[in-house]
Coordinates of C-alpha atoms in Angstrom, one line a residue:
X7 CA -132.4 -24.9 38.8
X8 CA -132.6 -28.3 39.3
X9 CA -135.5 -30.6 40.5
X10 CA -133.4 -33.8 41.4
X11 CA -133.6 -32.9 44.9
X12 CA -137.2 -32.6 44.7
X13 CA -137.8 -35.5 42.7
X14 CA -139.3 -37.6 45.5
X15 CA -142.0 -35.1 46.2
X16 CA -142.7 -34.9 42.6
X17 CA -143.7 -38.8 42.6
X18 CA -146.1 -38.5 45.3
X19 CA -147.6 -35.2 44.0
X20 CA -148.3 -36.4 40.5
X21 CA -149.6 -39.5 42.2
X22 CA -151.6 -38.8 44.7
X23 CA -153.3 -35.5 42.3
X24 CA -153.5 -37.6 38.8
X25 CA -153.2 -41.1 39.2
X26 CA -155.3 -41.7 42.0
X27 CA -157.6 -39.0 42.0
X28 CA -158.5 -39.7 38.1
X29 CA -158.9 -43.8 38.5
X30 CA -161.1 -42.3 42.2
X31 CA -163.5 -41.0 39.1
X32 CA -164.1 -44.4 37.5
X33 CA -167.0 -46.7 38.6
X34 CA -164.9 -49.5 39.4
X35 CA -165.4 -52.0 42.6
X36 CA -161.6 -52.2 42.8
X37 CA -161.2 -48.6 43.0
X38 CA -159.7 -48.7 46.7
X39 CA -157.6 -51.3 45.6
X40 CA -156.1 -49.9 42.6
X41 CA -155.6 -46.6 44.2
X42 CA -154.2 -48.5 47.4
X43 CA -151.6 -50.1 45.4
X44 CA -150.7 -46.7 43.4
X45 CA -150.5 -45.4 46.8
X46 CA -148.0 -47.9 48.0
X47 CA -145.7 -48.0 44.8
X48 CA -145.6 -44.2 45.5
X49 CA -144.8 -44.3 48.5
X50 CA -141.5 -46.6 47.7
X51 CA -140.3 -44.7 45.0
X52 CA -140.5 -41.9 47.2
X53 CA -138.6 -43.8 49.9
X54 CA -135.8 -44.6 48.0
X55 CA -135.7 -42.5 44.8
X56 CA -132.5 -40.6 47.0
X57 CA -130.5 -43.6 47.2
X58 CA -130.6 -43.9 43.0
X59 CA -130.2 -40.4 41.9
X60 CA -127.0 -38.4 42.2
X61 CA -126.3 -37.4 45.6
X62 CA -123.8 -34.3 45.1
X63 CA -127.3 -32.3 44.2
X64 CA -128.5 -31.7 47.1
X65 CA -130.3 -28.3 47.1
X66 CA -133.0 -26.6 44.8
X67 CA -135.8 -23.5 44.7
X68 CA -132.9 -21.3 45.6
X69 CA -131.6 -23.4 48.4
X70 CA -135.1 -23.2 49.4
X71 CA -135.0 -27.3 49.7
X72 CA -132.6 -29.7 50.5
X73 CA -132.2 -33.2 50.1
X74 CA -129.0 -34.3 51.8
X75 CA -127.9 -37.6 53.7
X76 CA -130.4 -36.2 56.7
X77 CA -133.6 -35.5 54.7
X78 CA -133.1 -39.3 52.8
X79 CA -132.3 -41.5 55.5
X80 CA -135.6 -39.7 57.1
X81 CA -137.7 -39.7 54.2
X82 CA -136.8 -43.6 53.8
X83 CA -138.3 -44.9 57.0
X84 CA -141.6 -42.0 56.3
X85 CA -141.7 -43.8 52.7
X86 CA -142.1 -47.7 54.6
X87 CA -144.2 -46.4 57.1
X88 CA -146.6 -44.9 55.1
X89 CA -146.3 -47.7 52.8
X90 CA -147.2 -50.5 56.0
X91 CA -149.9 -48.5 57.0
X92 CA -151.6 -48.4 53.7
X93 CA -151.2 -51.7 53.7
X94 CA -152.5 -52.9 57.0
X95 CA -155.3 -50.4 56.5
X96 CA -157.3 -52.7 54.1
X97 CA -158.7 -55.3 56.3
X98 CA -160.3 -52.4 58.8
X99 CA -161.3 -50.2 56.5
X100 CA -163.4 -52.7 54.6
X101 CA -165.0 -54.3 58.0
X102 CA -165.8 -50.8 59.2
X103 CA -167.1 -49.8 55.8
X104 CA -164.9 -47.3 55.0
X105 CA -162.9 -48.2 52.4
X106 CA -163.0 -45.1 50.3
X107 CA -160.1 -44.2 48.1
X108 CA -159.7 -41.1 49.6
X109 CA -157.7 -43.0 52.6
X110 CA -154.8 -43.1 50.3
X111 CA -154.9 -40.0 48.8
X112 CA -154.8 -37.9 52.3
X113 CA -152.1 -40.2 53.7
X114 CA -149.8 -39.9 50.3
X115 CA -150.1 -36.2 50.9
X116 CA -149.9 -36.0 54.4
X117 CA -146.5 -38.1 53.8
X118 CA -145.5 -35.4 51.1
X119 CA -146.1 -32.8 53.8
X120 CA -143.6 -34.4 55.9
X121 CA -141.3 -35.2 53.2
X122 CA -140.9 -31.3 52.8
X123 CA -140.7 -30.5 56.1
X124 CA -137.5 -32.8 56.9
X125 CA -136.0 -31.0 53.0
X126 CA -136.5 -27.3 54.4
X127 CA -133.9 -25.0 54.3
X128 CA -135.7 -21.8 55.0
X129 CA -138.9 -20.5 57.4
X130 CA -141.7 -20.6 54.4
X131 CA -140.4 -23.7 53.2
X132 CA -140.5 -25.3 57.0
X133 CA -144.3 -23.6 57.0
X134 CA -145.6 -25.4 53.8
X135 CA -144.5 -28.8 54.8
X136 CA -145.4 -28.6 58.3
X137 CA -149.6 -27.4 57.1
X138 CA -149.4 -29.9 54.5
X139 CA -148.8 -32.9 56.5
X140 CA -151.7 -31.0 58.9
X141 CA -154.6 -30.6 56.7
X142 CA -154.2 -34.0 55.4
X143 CA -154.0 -35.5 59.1
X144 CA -157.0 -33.5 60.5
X145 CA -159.0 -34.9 57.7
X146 CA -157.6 -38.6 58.4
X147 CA -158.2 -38.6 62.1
X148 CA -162.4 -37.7 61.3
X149 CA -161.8 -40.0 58.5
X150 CA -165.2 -41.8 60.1
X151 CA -167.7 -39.2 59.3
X152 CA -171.0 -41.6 61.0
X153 CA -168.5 -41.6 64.7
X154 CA -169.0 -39.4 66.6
X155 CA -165.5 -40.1 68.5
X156 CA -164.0 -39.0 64.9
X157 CA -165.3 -36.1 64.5
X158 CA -164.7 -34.7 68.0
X159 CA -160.9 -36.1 67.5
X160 CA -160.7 -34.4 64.5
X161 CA -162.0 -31.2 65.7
X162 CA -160.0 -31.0 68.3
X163 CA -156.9 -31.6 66.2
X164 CA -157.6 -29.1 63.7
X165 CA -158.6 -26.4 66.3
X166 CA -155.1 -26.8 68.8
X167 CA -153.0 -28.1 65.7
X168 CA -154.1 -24.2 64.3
X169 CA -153.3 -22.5 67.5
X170 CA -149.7 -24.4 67.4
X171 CA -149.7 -23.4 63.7
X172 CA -149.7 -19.8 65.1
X173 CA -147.2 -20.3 67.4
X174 CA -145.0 -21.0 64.9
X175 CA -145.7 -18.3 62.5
X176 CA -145.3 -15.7 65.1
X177 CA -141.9 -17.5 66.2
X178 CA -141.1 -17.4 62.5
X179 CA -142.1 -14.0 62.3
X180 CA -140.1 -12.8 64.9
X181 CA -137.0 -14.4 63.3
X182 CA -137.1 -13.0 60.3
X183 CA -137.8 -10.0 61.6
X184 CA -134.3 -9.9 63.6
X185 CA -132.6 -11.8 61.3
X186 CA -134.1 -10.4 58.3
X187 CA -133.6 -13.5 56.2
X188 CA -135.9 -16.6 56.0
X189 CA -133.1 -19.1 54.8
X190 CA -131.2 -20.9 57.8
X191 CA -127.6 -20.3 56.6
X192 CA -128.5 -16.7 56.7
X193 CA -130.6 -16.9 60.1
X194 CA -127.1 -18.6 61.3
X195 CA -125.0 -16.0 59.7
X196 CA -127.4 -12.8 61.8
X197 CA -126.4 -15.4 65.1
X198 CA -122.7 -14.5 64.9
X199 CA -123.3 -11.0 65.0
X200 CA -125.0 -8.0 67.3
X201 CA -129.1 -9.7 67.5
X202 CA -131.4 -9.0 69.7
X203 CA -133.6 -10.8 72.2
X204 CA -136.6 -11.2 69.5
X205 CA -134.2 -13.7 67.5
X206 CA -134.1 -15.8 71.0
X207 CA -138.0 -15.0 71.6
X208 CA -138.5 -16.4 67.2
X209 CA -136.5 -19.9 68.4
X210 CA -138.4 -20.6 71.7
X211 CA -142.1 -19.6 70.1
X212 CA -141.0 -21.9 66.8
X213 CA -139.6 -24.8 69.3
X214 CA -143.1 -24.6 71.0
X215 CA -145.1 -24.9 67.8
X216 CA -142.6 -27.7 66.7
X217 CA -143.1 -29.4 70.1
X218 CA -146.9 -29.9 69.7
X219 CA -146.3 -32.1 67.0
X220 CA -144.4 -34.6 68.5
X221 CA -147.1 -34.1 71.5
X222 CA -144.2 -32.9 73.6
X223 CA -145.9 -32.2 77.1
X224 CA -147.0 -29.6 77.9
X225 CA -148.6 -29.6 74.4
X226 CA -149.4 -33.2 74.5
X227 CA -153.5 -32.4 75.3
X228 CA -154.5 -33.3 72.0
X229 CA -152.5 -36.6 71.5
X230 CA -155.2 -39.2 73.6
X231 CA -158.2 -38.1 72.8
X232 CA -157.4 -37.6 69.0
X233 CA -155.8 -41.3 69.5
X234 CA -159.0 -42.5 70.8
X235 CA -161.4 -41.1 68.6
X236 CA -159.1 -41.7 65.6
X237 CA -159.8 -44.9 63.3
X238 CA -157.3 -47.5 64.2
X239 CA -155.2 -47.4 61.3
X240 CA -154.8 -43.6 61.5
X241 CA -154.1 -44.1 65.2
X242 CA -151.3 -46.5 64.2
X243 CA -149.8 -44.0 61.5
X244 CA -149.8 -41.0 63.9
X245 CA -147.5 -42.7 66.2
X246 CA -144.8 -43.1 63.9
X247 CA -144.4 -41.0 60.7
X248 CA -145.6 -37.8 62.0
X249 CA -143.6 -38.1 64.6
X250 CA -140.1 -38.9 62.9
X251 CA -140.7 -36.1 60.4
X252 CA -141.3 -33.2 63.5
X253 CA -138.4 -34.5 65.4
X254 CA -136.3 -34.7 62.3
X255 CA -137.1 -31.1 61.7
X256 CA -136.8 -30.2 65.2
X257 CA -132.9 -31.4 64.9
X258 CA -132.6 -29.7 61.6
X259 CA -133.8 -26.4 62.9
X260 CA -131.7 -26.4 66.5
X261 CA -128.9 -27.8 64.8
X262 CA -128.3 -25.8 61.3
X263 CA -129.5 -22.2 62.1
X264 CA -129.7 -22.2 65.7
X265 CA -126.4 -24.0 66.4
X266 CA -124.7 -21.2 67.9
X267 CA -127.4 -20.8 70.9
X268 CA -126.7 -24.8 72.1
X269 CA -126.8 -23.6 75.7
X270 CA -130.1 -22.0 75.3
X271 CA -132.3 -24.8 73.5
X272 CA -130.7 -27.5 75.3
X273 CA -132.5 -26.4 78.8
X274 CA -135.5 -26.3 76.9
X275 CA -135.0 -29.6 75.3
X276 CA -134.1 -30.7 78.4
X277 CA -137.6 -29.1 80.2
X278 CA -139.7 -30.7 77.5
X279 CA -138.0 -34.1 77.7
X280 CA -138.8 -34.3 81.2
X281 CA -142.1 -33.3 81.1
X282 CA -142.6 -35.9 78.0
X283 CA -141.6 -38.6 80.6
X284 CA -143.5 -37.8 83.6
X285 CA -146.4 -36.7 82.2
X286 CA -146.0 -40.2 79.6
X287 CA -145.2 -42.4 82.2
X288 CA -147.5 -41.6 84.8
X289 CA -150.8 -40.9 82.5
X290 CA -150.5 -44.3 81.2
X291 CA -150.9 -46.0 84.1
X292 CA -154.3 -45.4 84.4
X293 CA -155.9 -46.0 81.3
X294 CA -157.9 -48.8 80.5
X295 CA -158.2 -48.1 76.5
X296 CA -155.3 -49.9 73.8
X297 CA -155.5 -46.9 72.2
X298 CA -155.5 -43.9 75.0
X299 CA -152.3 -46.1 76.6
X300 CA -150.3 -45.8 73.1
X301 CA -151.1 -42.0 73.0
X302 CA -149.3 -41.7 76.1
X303 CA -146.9 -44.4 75.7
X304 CA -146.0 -42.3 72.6
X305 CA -145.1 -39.1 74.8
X306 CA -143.1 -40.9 76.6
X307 CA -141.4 -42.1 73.6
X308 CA -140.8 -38.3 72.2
X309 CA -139.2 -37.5 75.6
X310 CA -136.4 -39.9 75.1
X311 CA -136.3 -39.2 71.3
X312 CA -135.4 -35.7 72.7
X313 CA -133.1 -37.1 75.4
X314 CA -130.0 -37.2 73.4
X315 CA -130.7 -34.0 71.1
X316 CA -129.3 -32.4 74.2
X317 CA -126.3 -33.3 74.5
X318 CA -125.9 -30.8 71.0
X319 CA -123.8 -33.5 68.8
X320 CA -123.5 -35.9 65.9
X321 CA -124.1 -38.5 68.3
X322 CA -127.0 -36.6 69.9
X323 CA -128.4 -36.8 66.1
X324 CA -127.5 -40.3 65.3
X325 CA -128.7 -41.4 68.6
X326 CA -132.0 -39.6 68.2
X327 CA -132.3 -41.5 64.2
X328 CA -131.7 -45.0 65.7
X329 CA -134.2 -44.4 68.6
X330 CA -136.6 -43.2 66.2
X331 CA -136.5 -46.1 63.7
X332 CA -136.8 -48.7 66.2
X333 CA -140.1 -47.5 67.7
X334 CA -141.8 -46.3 64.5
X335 CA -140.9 -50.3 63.5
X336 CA -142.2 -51.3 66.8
X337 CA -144.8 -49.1 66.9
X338 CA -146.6 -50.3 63.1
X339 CA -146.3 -54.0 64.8
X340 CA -148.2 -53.1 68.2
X341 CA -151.2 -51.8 65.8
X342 CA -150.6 -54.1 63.3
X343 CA -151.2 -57.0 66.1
X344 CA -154.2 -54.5 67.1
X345 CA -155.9 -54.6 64.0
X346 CA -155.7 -58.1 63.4
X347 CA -158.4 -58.6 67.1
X348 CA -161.4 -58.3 66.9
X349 CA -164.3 -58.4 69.6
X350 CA -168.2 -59.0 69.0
X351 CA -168.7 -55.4 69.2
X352 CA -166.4 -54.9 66.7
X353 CA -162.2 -53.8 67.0
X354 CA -160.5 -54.1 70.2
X355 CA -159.6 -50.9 71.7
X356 CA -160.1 -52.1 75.8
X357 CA -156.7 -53.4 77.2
X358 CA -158.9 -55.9 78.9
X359 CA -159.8 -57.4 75.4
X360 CA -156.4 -58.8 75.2
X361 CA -157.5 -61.1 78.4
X362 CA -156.4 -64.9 77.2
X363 CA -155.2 -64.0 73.6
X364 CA -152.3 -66.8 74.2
X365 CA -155.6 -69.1 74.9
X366 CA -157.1 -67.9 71.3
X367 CA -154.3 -67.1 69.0
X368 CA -150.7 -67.9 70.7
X369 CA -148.5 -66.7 67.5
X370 CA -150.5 -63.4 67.8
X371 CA -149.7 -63.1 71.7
X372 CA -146.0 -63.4 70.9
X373 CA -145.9 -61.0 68.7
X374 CA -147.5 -58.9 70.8
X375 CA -145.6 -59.7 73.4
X376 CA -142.1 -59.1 71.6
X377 CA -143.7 -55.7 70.6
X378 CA -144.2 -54.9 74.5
X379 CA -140.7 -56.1 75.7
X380 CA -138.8 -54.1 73.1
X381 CA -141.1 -51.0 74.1
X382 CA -139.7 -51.5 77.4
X383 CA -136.2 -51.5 76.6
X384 CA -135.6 -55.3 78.2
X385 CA -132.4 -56.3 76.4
X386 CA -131.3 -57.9 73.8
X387 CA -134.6 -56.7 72.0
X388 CA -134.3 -53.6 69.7
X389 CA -136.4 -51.4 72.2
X390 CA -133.4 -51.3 74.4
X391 CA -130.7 -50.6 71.9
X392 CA -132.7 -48.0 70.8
X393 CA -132.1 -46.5 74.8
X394 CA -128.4 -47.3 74.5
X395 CA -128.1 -45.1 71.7
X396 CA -130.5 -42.4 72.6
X397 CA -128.9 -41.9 76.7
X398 CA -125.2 -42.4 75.6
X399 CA -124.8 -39.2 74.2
X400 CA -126.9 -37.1 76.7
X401 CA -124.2 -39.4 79.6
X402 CA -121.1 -38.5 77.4
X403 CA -122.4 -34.7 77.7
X404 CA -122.6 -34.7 81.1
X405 CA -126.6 -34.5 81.4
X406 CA -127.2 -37.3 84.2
X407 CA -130.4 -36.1 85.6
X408 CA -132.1 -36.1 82.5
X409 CA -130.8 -39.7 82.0
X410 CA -131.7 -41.1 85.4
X411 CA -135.1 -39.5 84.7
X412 CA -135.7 -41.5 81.6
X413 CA -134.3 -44.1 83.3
X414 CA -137.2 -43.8 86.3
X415 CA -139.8 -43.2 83.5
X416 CA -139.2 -46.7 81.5
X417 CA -139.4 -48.4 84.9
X418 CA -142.5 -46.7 86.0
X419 CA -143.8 -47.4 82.1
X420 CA -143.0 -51.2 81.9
X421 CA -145.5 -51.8 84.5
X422 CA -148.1 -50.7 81.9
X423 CA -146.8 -52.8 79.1
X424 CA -146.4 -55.9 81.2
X425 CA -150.0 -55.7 82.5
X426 CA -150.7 -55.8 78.6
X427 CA -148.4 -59.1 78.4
X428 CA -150.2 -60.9 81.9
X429 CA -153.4 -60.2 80.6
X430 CA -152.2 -62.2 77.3
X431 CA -150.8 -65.1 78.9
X432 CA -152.0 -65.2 82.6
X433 CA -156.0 -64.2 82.4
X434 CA -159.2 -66.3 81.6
X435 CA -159.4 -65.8 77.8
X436 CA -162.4 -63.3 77.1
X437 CA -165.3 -65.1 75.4
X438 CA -166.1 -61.9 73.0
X439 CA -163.1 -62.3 71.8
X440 CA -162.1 -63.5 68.5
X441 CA -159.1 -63.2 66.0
X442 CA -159.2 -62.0 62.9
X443 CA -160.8 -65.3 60.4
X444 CA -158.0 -65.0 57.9
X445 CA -155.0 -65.5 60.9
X446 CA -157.5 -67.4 63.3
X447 CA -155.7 -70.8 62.5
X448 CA -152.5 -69.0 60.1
X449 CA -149.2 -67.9 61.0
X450 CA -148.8 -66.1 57.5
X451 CA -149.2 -62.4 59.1
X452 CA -147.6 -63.4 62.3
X453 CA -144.4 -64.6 60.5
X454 CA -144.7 -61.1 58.1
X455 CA -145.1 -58.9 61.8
X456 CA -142.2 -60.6 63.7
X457 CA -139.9 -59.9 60.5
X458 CA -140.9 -56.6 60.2
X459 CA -140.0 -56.6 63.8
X460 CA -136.5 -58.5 63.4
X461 CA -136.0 -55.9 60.5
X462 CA -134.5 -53.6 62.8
X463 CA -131.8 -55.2 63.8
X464 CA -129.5 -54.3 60.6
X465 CA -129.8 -50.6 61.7
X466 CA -128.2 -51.5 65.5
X467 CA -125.2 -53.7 62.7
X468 CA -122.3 -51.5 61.7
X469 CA -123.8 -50.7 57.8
X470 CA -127.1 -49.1 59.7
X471 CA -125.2 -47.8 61.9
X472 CA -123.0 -46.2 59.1
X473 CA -125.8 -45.1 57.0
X474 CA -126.9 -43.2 60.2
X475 CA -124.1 -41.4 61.5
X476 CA -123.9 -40.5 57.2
X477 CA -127.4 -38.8 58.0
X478 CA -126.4 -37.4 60.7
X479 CA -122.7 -35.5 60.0
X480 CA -125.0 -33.8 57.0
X481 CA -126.7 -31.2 59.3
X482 CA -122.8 -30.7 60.9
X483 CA -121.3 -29.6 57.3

């Protein structure tokens, strides 16, 4: 057996359970900062360790895991992410007084977590990545023990994230139970011959229990709430990681051993995609908190990440990556704007906060701004790319209403984001508010946010592109 596949995992274990939890022993004032920047080398070795090691090896633990083109192109955007929200972290944590090491430990493992869940080749494996990334997220979204907001959002997580948790096992259950194998070749392999109903009944409960952690709708009730009540920084990371690990595992498990039953998970796909939209598009318009509005702005998001997973194709994959890496991007500059505001009363969390930002800090409203427009999908930004390549395969398949529906859904949602962008340019400027002193009168984090922005574009350029559809043909053989 070999542990090159693994090897990635391996980083972040040994450094998130020696490194940092030995120097979180010492006495040090720069403990946070030390363990913050083992966190983030971590998290980069992890991102790209699969790019440098041989890429023929691909499975271990018996098959167990596997580390193809799919898994590393996944676990490379999880790596950055992880690695950006560490980062952006620092400033909140320390205004808020919460800059405890332990931040970084519970985000290196909740990043593990996912890291295993987009490897997993069989049910157990799928299990132990999916309550690793969990435990570690329940704990990050309380993270402020002295709120109140924090706890409730972090109860509330762990309480509905364990009922999806048995969701899934009972979905898993039943599969094996049919099937009598755990490993996807051999759940594909019991498709192809006489099964019965329970093997359907296993896919549907495990979709479900897969679907709440993307807060598909109708099992999106957790996702504003914990958003709201969650420290900004975690609120930021939620949106994007988490996310691009469950819908990456989502594809892998439809895909790989449920290929065979296309017609059957692409109505549901289809039925949770639409709901995603509505309930996305239409609960955002009325909230009045940053926060709350991302949460549902994020639903939508999964309901067009899901849009071309329908259409039961490479492109369908590949359409579903390059949607996906746009708005976790996108998504780590609209907080990273966020956490750079401040108002008297401390962090700015009401949409009317935002009133006059041009008036106090112009570079920070265009950013903003650029982060709002893509989000819509206004072209040539990378928010509407990300569309072309998401609704192109679900059109070439054939599925129009689902299209025109997501189509309907970023109308209805761009009135939210451009009420965001008149408040910014067009209202008095609000007199509580203030920038962040260290970007008040600098463009040095401005400049660092609309790169990280303009980042994306190589992956809409023919070598992303390439390195995606790569990912992608992996789950096709």
């Amino acid at each position: 057996m070999t542990l090159q596949p693994v090897l990635g995992e391996i980083i972040l274990a040994i450094t998130a359970s020696q490194f940092m939890l030995l120097t979180g022993l010492s006495k040090s004032k720069k403990r946070p900062d030390l363990i913050r920047l083992m966190a983030v080398v971590g998290l980069l070795a992890f991102a790209f360790v699969g790019f440098v090691t041989d890429r023929n090896v691909t499975e271990t633990f018996g098959g167990a895991f596997i580390n193809d083109d799919f898994a590393r192109y996944v676990k490379l955007i999880i790596g950055l992410a992880g690695a950006a929200a560490i980062v952006l972290s620092r400033n909140y944590l320390r205004s808020e007084r919460l800059d405890q090491y332990e931040f970084s430990v519970l985000l290196v493992y909740a990043v593990l977590g996912m890291g295993i869940m987009v490897s997993s080749n069989d049910l157990l494996t799928l299990y132990i990545g999916v309550e690793m990334q969990a435990l570690a997220l329940y704990v990050l979204a309380a993270f402020n023990r002295d709120s109140l907001r924090a706890s409730e959002a972090g109860l509330k997580y762990f309480v509905l994230g364990a009922l999806s948790s048995g969701i899934l096992l009972y979905g898993a259950s039943l599969i094996y139970g049919y099937s009598g194998s755990l490993r996807f070749d051999g759940i594909a392999l019991a498709l192809q011959g006489d099964y019965g109903p329970g093997l359907v009944g296993g896919m549907i409960f495990l979709l479900c229990g897969l679907a709440f952690k993307i807060s598909a709708a109708p099992f999106h009730m957790w996702t504003p709430d914990v958003y709201e009540g969650a420290p900004t920084p975690v609120t930021g990371f939620f949106a994007g990681a988490p996310k691009l690990a469950a819908i990456a595992l989502i594809a892998r498990v439809l895909y790989e051993p449920f290929g065979d039953l296309a017609e059957g998970w692409t109505l549901a796909l289809m039925v949770f995609a639409g709901l995603s939209m509505v309930v996305g598009a239409l609960g955002g318009l009325m909230q009045t908190n940053i926060k709350r509005l991302m949460a549902y702005s994020s639903i939508t998001n999964m309901g067009y990440a899901l849009v071309p997973l329908t259409a039961g194709t490479l492109a369908g994959v590949a359409g579903m990556l390059t949607f996906m890496t746009i708005y976790v991007v996108t998504v780590i500059g609209v907080f990273a704007c966020i956490l750079q505001m401040r108002i008297r009363n401390g962090i700015v969390e009401q949409i009317s906060d935002l009133s006059g930002l041009a008036e106090t800090n112009k570079g920070l409203a265009i950013t903003l701004t650029v982060m709002m427009v893509s989000l819509i999908g206004i072209p040539p930004f990378a928010g509407f790319w990300g569309k072309w390549f998401a609704f192109g395969p679900a059109i070439g398949a054939g599925h129009y209403f689902i299209v025109v529906l997501a189509l309907v859904a970023s109308v209805v949602g761009a009135f939210y984001y451009l009420r965001i962008i008149r408040l910014m340019w067009f209202a008095e400027a609000n007199e509580g508010f203030v920038a962040a002193p260290r970007i008040e009168r600098s463009f040095s984090l401005v400049s660092a946010v609309l790169l990280l922005a303009m980042g994306i574009l190589p992956f809409i350029t023919y070598p992303g592109l390439n390195l995606i559809r790569d990912a992608a043909s992996s789950l096709f053989g």
